[in-house]
Amino acid sequence: MAAADVRDMLDLPAEGQPRPLKKQKVTEKRPEGITRELFALLGERAPPIAINENRYKGRPKWMSKLRVRPWRMAPFENGARSDGLVLRHWQRQNEPAKPALEGSEMDVDGTKDEKDTSEAVEKDYMFAKYNVRARVPNRYTDEEYNRHLKSDDWTRQETDYLMDLVEEYDLRWVVVADRYDYQPHPVDAETNTSALVPAKRFRTMEQMKARYYFIAASMLALEHPPSEMSEAEFDLHEKMMKFDPERERSRKELAALQLNRTADEVREESILLEELKRITANEQEFITERRELYSRLEVPISVGNTTMYQSSQGLSQLLQTLLQADKSKKRRSILGPESAAAAPSPAGQTPASNAPGSARDSRADTPNTSAPATTTPASAAPTNKKAAAAAAAAAAAATKEAEKTVKTLTTAEEAKYGVQHHERLAPGVQFRSDRAQKLTQAKSNVQTQKLAAALAELAVPLRLTMPTERVCKEFEKLIHSVNLLLDARKVAEKVESEIRVLEAAKEERERRTKEAQEKTTPSTTTATTSSTKPEVKSELHEEDQPLISAEAAAEAATAPDPNGPSTAAPSAVATEGADAAEKPASASAGPAASAEGQEGTSHKRSASVLSNSSDKSNKRQRK
Amino acid sequence: MNPSIPPSTAEYGGDEVSAIVLDPGYSTTRAGFAGEDTPKSLIPTYYGKYTYDGQEKLIFGDDVFVTPRPGLSIHNPMGRDGIVEDWDMAEKVWEYSFTSRLTGPKPGNPLQNGLNDTADSELPTEMEGVETEEKPLADSPLLMSEPGWNPTKAREKTIEIAMEKWGTPAFYLARNGVLAAFAAGKASALVIDIGASNLSITPVHDGMILKRGVQHSPLGGEYISSQLRALFKANTPQPISITPHYLISSKVAVDAGQPAQAKYRTFPPEKGPDPSYRTLLEERTLCEFKECVVQVWPGPNKLSATGPNGVLNEDLAKASPGRPFEFPDGYNQVFGVDRYRVVESLFDAKAAIPDSESAFSPPTQVQTVPELIKNALNGVDVDVRPHLLANVVVTGASSLLYGFTDRLNQELMQMYPGPRVRISAPGNTAERKFGSWIGGSILASLGTFHQLWISKKEFEEHGPNIVEKRCK
């Protein structure tokens, strides 16, 4: 029974693939070694029997095209040996290079080649190139030894022995020290029987190294004086000259200690290492956390429009939406029994006892202002009012109690601990530095730039490096005075421009009167000029005075004011000064305008500018 | 990769010159062609000697075990410390090791080899002259191994035999330890070799032994056999006597611990073999016992000490199931904690089973494995010690004792808790048994090695002392 039948019976869906296609595939796949009938008996799913035929596979086709290249036992000689030992190894016979055209010739060539390869011993052995030896310094001559290399500790013979050994073992110091077995020369011992023959002594590796390096460095220096050495040579020379056997010895002692530690010491070290790892990991974590915090702090301050919340209506609306959000949030969470009870009941029926709880809850996600905001009349719903009142009462009681228990601090202590009292706290978290930052942002861009320039002139950074309470206060004052100064300067500029305009007008007038005089009688011209001149002069005189006073006021304002409380005074002065400046200006503008009216409309624009700047005082004058 | 194309020589640095590697040991002698992975010829170093028709005859190879000929005595040319004692016989045994399987007599010139000639011509006398000229190793370089403490005299004698008697064109003598390190693929290693007669520690640095660090003690396979004999003597239900197979004509299965019921073969005194023959065959039985039953207490701590849980190790060992063994005469018994005791003295000299009749004097603590290792390491420079500890190579057939490497590891970790200890012990028994031979096979088939051979010319120029200069 096939699987398909079972599927049919059980009402199972058919397999993903359409049936007929699969069958075709199966029939196509019938392996070679099996007959069609037998294969048909196997059905849809062939049993897991590997049907493989043992058949000679033969060589791949490409191989039959290859030429057979025989191997032969060939003698070879190793270039690294000096004795010409001939050994034999199997080697592939080289093919004759050119494919010969004529059979006879090829035969001859082939035999010749074969002979050549078999007879001739290979000259360049492949592995001879690995025969490398360590570079050892040149050997000293007797003279050189006597002049430069003599040592009290080492005889010439022993030095020779050491150098031989070092060369023999290719500077493998471990082996050299192991094999070092110097016997003082027997001849010496016989000749100097009376003299003290030093007993055979044990040389440490450090002693050997020190001697060898000394000799090697000296020989290097003899070969090339240090001034002519190449950089590598000089480095080597330096290194060898600086070898310190004593330090090496102590290092080895330490190494031996390290090797022979007890299990306890090893355990302790591993514990300490673990601890260190933990500490460094903690530190890393701390650093990443702090970085994250900083990156959060640097998020730009949201500058949404807040005007809609400034009216009481807007505020109440905000409160409503916040409460709605709060409620919906509560409804969603069905965890706490308190919240579950609060959710279905309308806001009006919330029991008063619940209020502090809800207030606390809401405080988490709604701004703190919700409680104070409800106290504003006409905005809050009656229920909220009640709740808020209850909350306020509770809070007051709490604070009273707290006041009773908490001991009062003196002002000095308050300063010390940084205790501050706020009339009203702004909602949410805010930073002192942000507040200071805000001060530097004026309404207009130009003004902001000017502020920044002024601060730069005073060498005060735009962003406070250490925004403590006191620094912020001082900064606030400073910004305020700078603002005043800028205002005063603005006014001064304005007045200056007025003066310029008026002077221009005066010149024009003079020119005209001159022309008029030329036209009419010269006698009248003098009269008019005399009459106009003093007027202008008086104007100038009057204008100068307030300007100076304004400047003085500005100066007073900009002057750093350590005494704090006197901020109001200069500003008052400044405003007065500004007023004073305006008044005379308008006063002078009045006659000027009348004069203009007489002379024509060419200067109307400047006049209007003037009148705009001080239309209030103008009106007063007219009255 | 196409198998029909050989790897280019540069790829593996091999260049085979049909060199023969000969690794003589106390118990067996291994010989084979360099480049192969196991020795083709493995013969016991023991040889048999008997007289027949008034002529002294010698038996080499595995044949020594087969027939208990009358008066057959067994000898060994090697001393217990691994140094050759009887050079004449050593030469013959070694020669047999490679001529029997590897080289063989060369086919002579068909005109002269006598096969095509009529029976009574005078040619055979000439042919004899030809044959004597023919040396067994005339066209194969020979690499031999030696223990690290081989004296100069023995080395010189070896090269003399190879050059003069065997006529090898090139010769080299390498240290056991170095070769074992090469077999493990290391140029620097601390080689722990436990053979039949010796336990040796060889520090190897850059392919050269550090002579001051070489340590050896007689605690090898033979020593364990002597411990086994002592154990059998003191066995509790009844002392066990080992009867080799050749003395049993038939046996009946008996229950564990019951006396054996077997029919024994007896030899009349003048027809029986020498007692040394019996000893050799007893040794074979003991070898089987070592392979099947004996186990090294894996640690931690000694067998006599308490384990980390506060339980006596001995109690733990008792709790583990025993192992049965049937002797050739049918006697069988389950061996419990005793199977740990026989080898415990390799690590703890106090645990040795006392036996007054043993050929071995009771071991001292200095002869045990941990002490030997400590001494070996103290003999070498401190800078290479951690490196050696990280490359501990275990080799030798006796190191195949069950649990040996575990215990060794434990001991090393206890002795040197600081540095990293890493033991390299091949799991393949052939690689462990023939470690130094395999190393020699690798070495002699390397292309770069061929410059190190001592050629015949050099030998003739400098004399046998050249071996001291060249084989460092």
PDB file of C-alpha atoms in Angstrom, chain B residues 51-290:
ATOM      1  CA  THR B  51      74.317 -27.173  21.320  1.00  0.00           C
ATOM      2  CA  TYR B  52      73.382 -29.708  18.737  1.00  0.00           C
ATOM      3  CA  ASP B  53      75.739 -32.398  17.558  1.00  0.00           C
ATOM      4  CA  GLY B  54      78.524 -30.736  19.433  1.00  0.00           C
ATOM      5  CA  GLN B  55      77.997 -27.490  17.540  1.00  0.00           C
ATOM      6  CA  GLU B  56      76.821 -24.318  19.218  1.00  0.00           C
ATOM      7  CA  LYS B  57      73.717 -23.009  17.528  1.00  0.00           C
ATOM      8  CA  LEU B  58      71.956 -19.687  17.896  1.00  0.00           C
ATOM      9  CA  ILE B  59      68.291 -18.833  17.504  1.00  0.00           C
ATOM     10  CA  PHE B  60      67.173 -15.295  16.698  1.00  0.00           C
ATOM     11  CA  GLY B  61      63.853 -13.687  16.284  1.00  0.00           C
ATOM     12  CA  ASP B  62      60.489 -14.991  17.370  1.00  0.00           C
ATOM     13  CA  ASP B  63      61.750 -18.538  16.975  1.00  0.00           C
ATOM     14  CA  VAL B  64      63.240 -18.382  20.447  1.00  0.00           C
ATOM     15  CA  PHE B  65      59.804 -18.701  21.988  1.00  0.00           C
ATOM     16  CA  VAL B  66      58.701 -21.687  19.977  1.00  0.00           C
ATOM     17  CA  THR B  67      60.563 -24.870  20.784  1.00  0.00           C
ATOM     18  CA  PRO B  68      61.874 -25.876  24.204  1.00  0.00           C
ATOM     19  CA  ARG B  69      64.978 -27.489  22.837  1.00  0.00           C
ATOM     20  CA  PRO B  70      67.157 -29.404  25.218  1.00  0.00           C
ATOM     21  CA  GLY B  71      69.677 -27.155  26.829  1.00  0.00           C
ATOM     22  CA  LEU B  72      68.266 -24.041  25.212  1.00  0.00           C
ATOM     23  CA  SER B  73      69.363 -21.021  27.154  1.00  0.00           C
ATOM     24  CA  ILE B  74      68.176 -17.473  26.607  1.00  0.00           C
ATOM     25  CA  HIS B  75      70.488 -14.507  26.690  1.00  0.00           C
ATOM     26  CA  ASN B  76      70.279 -10.837  26.127  1.00  0.00           C
ATOM     27  CA  PRO B  77      73.183  -8.849  24.724  1.00  0.00           C
ATOM     28  CA  MET B  78      71.907  -5.675  26.322  1.00  0.00           C
ATOM     29  CA  GLY B  79      72.472  -4.721  29.918  1.00  0.00           C
ATOM     30  CA  ARG B  80      69.633  -3.646  32.155  1.00  0.00           C
ATOM     31  CA  ASP B  81      70.601  -0.017  31.811  1.00  0.00           C
ATOM     32  CA  GLY B  82      70.120  -0.135  28.039  1.00  0.00           C
ATOM     33  CA  ILE B  83      73.820  -0.259  27.223  1.00  0.00           C
ATOM     34  CA  VAL B  84      75.168  -3.125  25.136  1.00  0.00           C
ATOM     35  CA  GLU B  85      77.179  -5.621  27.125  1.00  0.00           C
ATOM     36  CA  ASP B  86      77.893  -8.356  24.616  1.00  0.00           C
ATOM     37  CA  TRP B  87      78.920  -6.602  21.429  1.00  0.00           C
ATOM     38  CA  ASP B  88      79.423  -9.710  19.312  1.00  0.00           C
ATOM     39  CA  MET B  89      75.970 -10.994  19.997  1.00  0.00           C
ATOM     40  CA  ALA B  90      74.399  -7.552  19.794  1.00  0.00           C
ATOM     41  CA  GLU B  91      75.857  -7.219  16.334  1.00  0.00           C
ATOM     42  CA  LYS B  92      74.383 -10.563  15.335  1.00  0.00           C
ATOM     43  CA  VAL B  93      70.954  -9.819  16.754  1.00  0.00           C
ATOM     44  CA  TRP B  94      70.831  -6.428  15.093  1.00  0.00           C
ATOM     45  CA  GLU B  95      72.057  -7.835  11.828  1.00  0.00           C
ATOM     46  CA  TYR B  96      69.357 -10.457  11.983  1.00  0.00           C
ATOM     47  CA  SER B  97      66.769  -7.738  12.588  1.00  0.00           C
ATOM     48  CA  PHE B  98      67.325  -6.159   9.200  1.00  0.00           C
ATOM     49  CA  THR B  99      68.610  -9.013   7.109  1.00  0.00           C
ATOM     50  CA  SER B 100      65.680 -11.270   7.997  1.00  0.00           C
ATOM     51  CA  ARG B 101      63.032  -8.965   6.657  1.00  0.00           C
ATOM     52  CA  LEU B 102      64.479  -5.890   5.057  1.00  0.00           C
ATOM     53  CA  THR B 103      67.568  -6.453   3.000  1.00  0.00           C
ATOM     54  CA  GLY B 104      68.114 -10.185   2.632  1.00  0.00           C
ATOM     55  CA  PRO B 105      70.784 -11.687   0.446  1.00  0.00           C
ATOM     56  CA  LYS B 106      71.105  -9.990  -2.854  1.00  0.00           C
ATOM     57  CA  PRO B 107      70.522 -11.952  -6.043  1.00  0.00           C
ATOM     58  CA  GLY B 108      73.966 -12.583  -7.356  1.00  0.00           C
ATOM     59  CA  ASN B 109      75.137 -12.679 -10.913  1.00  0.00           C
ATOM     60  CA  PRO B 110      73.303 -15.629 -12.533  1.00  0.00           C
ATOM     61  CA  LEU B 111      76.495 -16.712 -14.201  1.00  0.00           C
ATOM     62  CA  GLN B 112      78.179 -17.097 -10.871  1.00  0.00           C
ATOM     63  CA  ASN B 113      75.514 -17.887  -8.324  1.00  0.00           C
ATOM     64  CA  GLY B 114      75.849 -21.585  -8.959  1.00  0.00           C
ATOM     65  CA  LEU B 115      72.218 -22.276  -9.720  1.00  0.00           C
ATOM     66  CA  ASN B 116      72.875 -22.849 -13.398  1.00  0.00           C
ATOM     67  CA  ASP B 117      75.972 -24.893 -12.935  1.00  0.00           C
ATOM     68  CA  THR B 118      76.559 -28.561 -12.744  1.00  0.00           C
ATOM     69  CA  ALA B 119      76.976 -30.035  -9.329  1.00  0.00           C
ATOM     70  CA  ASP B 120      80.709 -30.557  -9.088  1.00  0.00           C
ATOM     71  CA  SER B 121      82.438 -27.530 -10.441  1.00  0.00           C
ATOM     72  CA  GLU B 122      84.973 -25.466  -8.586  1.00  0.00           C
ATOM     73  CA  LEU B 123      82.826 -22.338  -8.696  1.00  0.00           C
ATOM     74  CA  PRO B 124      81.340 -22.550  -5.168  1.00  0.00           C
ATOM     75  CA  THR B 125      84.658 -21.694  -3.593  1.00  0.00           C
ATOM     76  CA  GLU B 126      84.832 -18.552  -5.680  1.00  0.00           C
ATOM     77  CA  MET B 127      81.285 -17.750  -4.850  1.00  0.00           C
ATOM     78  CA  GLU B 128      82.056 -17.831  -1.188  1.00  0.00           C
ATOM     79  CA  GLY B 129      84.665 -15.194  -1.757  1.00  0.00           C
ATOM     80  CA  VAL B 130      82.071 -13.041  -3.495  1.00  0.00           C
ATOM     81  CA  GLU B 131      79.639 -13.496  -0.688  1.00  0.00           C
ATOM     82  CA  THR B 132      82.024 -12.465   2.013  1.00  0.00           C
ATOM     83  CA  GLU B 133      82.699  -9.280   0.142  1.00  0.00           C
ATOM     84  CA  GLU B 134      79.020  -8.512   0.046  1.00  0.00           C
ATOM     85  CA  LYS B 135      78.096  -6.543   3.178  1.00  0.00           C
ATOM     86  CA  PRO B 136      74.540  -6.629   4.395  1.00  0.00           C
ATOM     87  CA  LEU B 137      73.975  -2.880   4.340  1.00  0.00           C
ATOM     88  CA  ALA B 138      76.079  -1.922   1.367  1.00  0.00           C
ATOM     89  CA  ASP B 139      73.494   0.361  -0.162  1.00  0.00           C
ATOM     90  CA  SER B 140      71.367   1.589   2.699  1.00  0.00           C
ATOM     91  CA  PRO B 141      72.267   4.386   5.021  1.00  0.00           C
ATOM     92  CA  LEU B 142      71.647   3.357   8.612  1.00  0.00           C
ATOM     93  CA  LEU B 143      70.142   5.410  11.384  1.00  0.00           C
ATOM     94  CA  MET B 144      70.487   3.889  14.838  1.00  0.00           C
ATOM     95  CA  SER B 145      69.122   4.997  18.146  1.00  0.00           C
ATOM     96  CA  GLU B 146      70.780   4.986  21.526  1.00  0.00           C
ATOM     97  CA  PRO B 147      69.817   5.980  25.040  1.00  0.00           C
ATOM     98  CA  GLY B 148      70.820   9.421  26.199  1.00  0.00           C
ATOM     99  CA  TRP B 149      73.370   8.084  28.634  1.00  0.00           C
ATOM    100  CA  ASN B 150      75.208   5.904  26.155  1.00  0.00           C
ATOM    101  CA  PRO B 151      78.948   6.136  26.882  1.00  0.00           C
ATOM    102  CA  THR B 152      81.352   7.300  24.196  1.00  0.00           C
ATOM    103  CA  LYS B 153      82.962   3.871  23.943  1.00  0.00           C
ATOM    104  CA  ALA B 154      79.643   2.243  23.102  1.00  0.00           C
ATOM    105  CA  ARG B 155      78.905   4.876  20.496  1.00  0.00           C
ATOM    106  CA  GLU B 156      82.227   4.396  18.822  1.00  0.00           C
ATOM    107  CA  LYS B 157      81.790   0.660  18.857  1.00  0.00           C
ATOM    108  CA  THR B 158      78.400   1.058  17.222  1.00  0.00           C
ATOM    109  CA  ILE B 159      79.693   3.089  14.326  1.00  0.00           C
ATOM    110  CA  GLU B 160      82.567   0.691  13.886  1.00  0.00           C
ATOM    111  CA  ILE B 161      80.166  -2.211  13.541  1.00  0.00           C
ATOM    112  CA  ALA B 162      77.960  -0.304  11.132  1.00  0.00           C
ATOM    113  CA  MET B 163      80.788   0.901   8.963  1.00  0.00           C
ATOM    114  CA  GLU B 164      83.177  -1.977   9.022  1.00  0.00           C
ATOM    115  CA  LYS B 165      81.007  -5.041   9.508  1.00  0.00           C
ATOM    116  CA  TRP B 166      77.870  -3.970   7.694  1.00  0.00           C
ATOM    117  CA  GLY B 167      79.447  -1.635   5.196  1.00  0.00           C
ATOM    118  CA  THR B 168      76.805   1.055   5.355  1.00  0.00           C
ATOM    119  CA  PRO B 169      77.576   4.057   3.146  1.00  0.00           C
ATOM    120  CA  ALA B 170      76.277   6.503   5.715  1.00  0.00           C
ATOM    121  CA  PHE B 171      75.482   6.295   9.375  1.00  0.00           C
ATOM    122  CA  TYR B 172      73.926   8.356  12.077  1.00  0.00           C
ATOM    123  CA  LEU B 173      73.358   7.753  15.746  1.00  0.00           C
ATOM    124  CA  ALA B 174      70.400   9.561  17.254  1.00  0.00           C
ATOM    125  CA  ARG B 175      69.085   9.680  20.798  1.00  0.00           C
ATOM    126  CA  ASN B 176      65.991   7.781  21.748  1.00  0.00           C
ATOM    127  CA  GLY B 177      64.424  10.790  23.389  1.00  0.00           C
ATOM    128  CA  VAL B 178      64.981  13.101  20.472  1.00  0.00           C
ATOM    129  CA  LEU B 179      63.435  10.606  18.108  1.00  0.00           C
ATOM    130  CA  ALA B 180      60.423  10.114  20.354  1.00  0.00           C
ATOM    131  CA  ALA B 181      59.968  13.876  20.453  1.00  0.00           C
ATOM    132  CA  PHE B 182      60.142  14.000  16.663  1.00  0.00           C
ATOM    133  CA  ALA B 183      57.560  11.252  16.456  1.00  0.00           C
ATOM    134  CA  ALA B 184      55.264  13.481  18.493  1.00  0.00           C
ATOM    135  CA  GLY B 185      56.033  16.335  16.111  1.00  0.00           C
ATOM    136  CA  LYS B 186      57.980  18.366  18.615  1.00  0.00           C
ATOM    137  CA  ALA B 187      61.503  19.696  18.476  1.00  0.00           C
ATOM    138  CA  SER B 188      61.498  20.561  22.166  1.00  0.00           C
ATOM    139  CA  ALA B 189      59.903  18.211  24.634  1.00  0.00           C
ATOM    140  CA  LEU B 190      60.281  16.425  27.906  1.00  0.00           C
ATOM    141  CA  VAL B 191      60.289  12.800  26.864  1.00  0.00           C
ATOM    142  CA  ILE B 192      59.200  10.197  29.385  1.00  0.00           C
ATOM    143  CA  ASP B 193      60.130   6.815  28.046  1.00  0.00           C
ATOM    144  CA  ILE B 194      59.223   3.683  29.949  1.00  0.00           C
ATOM    145  CA  GLY B 195      60.662   0.655  28.326  1.00  0.00           C
ATOM    146  CA  ALA B 196      61.247  -2.887  29.429  1.00  0.00           C
ATOM    147  CA  SER B 197      64.304  -2.251  31.518  1.00  0.00           C
ATOM    148  CA  ASN B 198      64.388   1.462  32.016  1.00  0.00           C
ATOM    149  CA  LEU B 199      62.421   4.498  32.897  1.00  0.00           C
ATOM    150  CA  SER B 200      64.075   7.546  31.421  1.00  0.00           C
ATOM    151  CA  ILE B 201      63.358  11.253  31.302  1.00  0.00           C
ATOM    152  CA  THR B 202      65.011  13.164  28.492  1.00  0.00           C
ATOM    153  CA  PRO B 203      64.681  16.908  28.069  1.00  0.00           C
ATOM    154  CA  VAL B 204      65.023  17.797  24.405  1.00  0.00           C
ATOM    155  CA  HIS B 205      65.662  21.303  23.186  1.00  0.00           C
ATOM    156  CA  ASP B 206      65.647  22.089  19.475  1.00  0.00           C
ATOM    157  CA  GLY B 207      66.297  18.486  18.616  1.00  0.00           C
ATOM    158  CA  MET B 208      69.170  18.098  21.034  1.00  0.00           C
ATOM    159  CA  ILE B 209      69.096  16.421  24.387  1.00  0.00           C
ATOM    160  CA  LEU B 210      70.102  18.361  27.441  1.00  0.00           C
ATOM    161  CA  LYS B 211      72.564  15.968  28.993  1.00  0.00           C
ATOM    162  CA  ARG B 212      72.385  17.416  32.463  1.00  0.00           C
ATOM    163  CA  GLY B 213      68.684  16.813  32.547  1.00  0.00           C
ATOM    164  CA  VAL B 214      68.729  13.196  31.401  1.00  0.00           C
ATOM    165  CA  GLN B 215      67.528  10.904  34.179  1.00  0.00           C
ATOM    166  CA  HIS B 216      66.940   7.191  34.207  1.00  0.00           C
ATOM    167  CA  SER B 217      66.062   4.518  36.682  1.00  0.00           C
ATOM    168  CA  PRO B 218      65.492   0.777  36.396  1.00  0.00           C
ATOM    169  CA  LEU B 219      61.766   1.029  37.114  1.00  0.00           C
ATOM    170  CA  GLY B 220      60.634  -0.346  33.789  1.00  0.00           C
ATOM    171  CA  GLY B 221      58.571  -3.269  32.589  1.00  0.00           C
ATOM    172  CA  GLU B 222      60.908  -5.836  34.127  1.00  0.00           C
ATOM    173  CA  TYR B 223      60.618  -4.160  37.479  1.00  0.00           C
ATOM    174  CA  ILE B 224      56.844  -4.309  37.274  1.00  0.00           C
ATOM    175  CA  SER B 225      57.167  -8.005  36.463  1.00  0.00           C
ATOM    176  CA  SER B 226      59.224  -8.490  39.603  1.00  0.00           C
ATOM    177  CA  GLN B 227      56.534  -6.700  41.581  1.00  0.00           C
ATOM    178  CA  LEU B 228      53.971  -9.009  40.035  1.00  0.00           C
ATOM    179  CA  ARG B 229      55.995 -12.036  41.083  1.00  0.00           C
ATOM    180  CA  ALA B 230      56.165 -10.649  44.594  1.00  0.00           C
ATOM    181  CA  LEU B 231      52.425 -10.112  44.553  1.00  0.00           C
ATOM    182  CA  PHE B 232      51.753 -13.646  43.342  1.00  0.00           C
ATOM    183  CA  LYS B 233      53.981 -15.029  46.023  1.00  0.00           C
ATOM    184  CA  ALA B 234      52.019 -13.223  48.713  1.00  0.00           C
ATOM    185  CA  ASN B 235      48.626 -13.937  47.164  1.00  0.00           C
ATOM    186  CA  THR B 236      45.965 -14.595  49.838  1.00  0.00           C
ATOM    187  CA  PRO B 237      44.019 -17.754  48.997  1.00  0.00           C
ATOM    188  CA  GLN B 238      47.240 -19.387  47.852  1.00  0.00           C
ATOM    189  CA  PRO B 239      50.490 -18.272  46.290  1.00  0.00           C
ATOM    190  CA  ILE B 240      50.238 -18.234  42.514  1.00  0.00           C
ATOM    191  CA  SER B 241      52.946 -19.919  40.522  1.00  0.00           C
ATOM    192  CA  ILE B 242      53.266 -19.040  36.889  1.00  0.00           C
ATOM    193  CA  THR B 243      53.418 -22.023  34.641  1.00  0.00           C
ATOM    194  CA  PRO B 244      54.154 -21.100  31.036  1.00  0.00           C
ATOM    195  CA  HIS B 245      52.155 -22.614  28.216  1.00  0.00           C
ATOM    196  CA  TYR B 246      54.866 -24.996  27.083  1.00  0.00           C
ATOM    197  CA  LEU B 247      54.663 -26.883  30.380  1.00  0.00           C
ATOM    198  CA  ILE B 248      50.905 -27.490  30.143  1.00  0.00           C
ATOM    199  CA  SER B 249      49.652 -30.421  28.134  1.00  0.00           C
ATOM    200  CA  SER B 250      45.984 -29.999  29.054  1.00  0.00           C
ATOM    201  CA  LYS B 251      43.916 -28.028  31.519  1.00  0.00           C
ATOM    202  CA  VAL B 252      40.433 -28.084  33.020  1.00  0.00           C
ATOM    203  CA  ALA B 253      38.340 -25.040  33.758  1.00  0.00           C
ATOM    204  CA  VAL B 254      38.210 -24.338  37.469  1.00  0.00           C
ATOM    205  CA  ASP B 255      36.316 -21.811  39.556  1.00  0.00           C
ATOM    206  CA  ALA B 256      37.943 -18.592  40.567  1.00  0.00           C
ATOM    207  CA  GLY B 257      40.446 -19.085  43.376  1.00  0.00           C
ATOM    208  CA  GLN B 258      40.382 -22.880  43.118  1.00  0.00           C
ATOM    209  CA  PRO B 259      43.655 -24.711  42.610  1.00  0.00           C
ATOM    210  CA  ALA B 260      44.465 -25.448  39.003  1.00  0.00           C
ATOM    211  CA  GLN B 261      43.758 -28.903  37.614  1.00  0.00           C
ATOM    212  CA  ALA B 262      46.076 -29.305  34.684  1.00  0.00           C
ATOM    213  CA  LYS B 263      48.250 -31.970  33.264  1.00  0.00           C
ATOM    214  CA  TYR B 264      51.821 -30.747  33.101  1.00  0.00           C
ATOM    215  CA  ARG B 265      54.505 -31.649  30.680  1.00  0.00           C
ATOM    216  CA  THR B 266      57.707 -32.655  32.256  1.00  0.00           C
ATOM    217  CA  PHE B 267      61.127 -32.708  30.755  1.00  0.00           C
ATOM    218  CA  PRO B 268      63.855 -34.990  31.935  1.00  0.00           C
ATOM    219  CA  PRO B 269      66.718 -32.896  33.306  1.00  0.00           C
ATOM    220  CA  GLU B 270      69.061 -33.516  30.417  1.00  0.00           C
ATOM    221  CA  LYS B 271      66.395 -32.906  27.761  1.00  0.00           C
ATOM    222  CA  GLY B 272      64.747 -29.833  29.211  1.00  0.00           C
ATOM    223  CA  PRO B 273      65.624 -26.273  28.362  1.00  0.00           C
ATOM    224  CA  ASP B 274      67.590 -23.977  30.600  1.00  0.00           C
ATOM    225  CA  PRO B 275      65.683 -22.157  33.403  1.00  0.00           C
ATOM    226  CA  SER B 276      66.254 -18.907  31.513  1.00  0.00           C
ATOM    227  CA  TYR B 277      63.881 -20.229  28.867  1.00  0.00           C
ATOM    228  CA  ARG B 278      61.183 -20.671  31.457  1.00  0.00           C
ATOM    229  CA  THR B 279      61.837 -17.182  32.771  1.00  0.00           C
ATOM    230  CA  LEU B 280      61.435 -15.757  29.284  1.00  0.00           C
ATOM    231  CA  LEU B 281      58.133 -17.498  28.773  1.00  0.00           C
ATOM    232  CA  GLU B 282      56.924 -16.569  32.230  1.00  0.00           C
ATOM    233  CA  GLU B 283      57.707 -13.017  31.264  1.00  0.00           C
ATOM    234  CA  ARG B 284      55.347 -13.358  28.322  1.00  0.00           C
ATOM    235  CA  THR B 285      52.553 -14.447  30.635  1.00  0.00           C
ATOM    236  CA  LEU B 286      53.302 -11.573  32.940  1.00  0.00           C
ATOM    237  CA  CYS B 287      53.233  -9.243  29.963  1.00  0.00           C
ATOM    238  CA  GLU B 288      49.774 -10.473  29.145  1.00  0.00           C
ATOM    239  CA  PHE B 289      48.792  -9.934  32.775  1.00  0.00           C
ATOM    240  CA  LYS B 290      50.107  -6.386  32.652  1.00  0.00           C
TER     241      LYS B 290
END
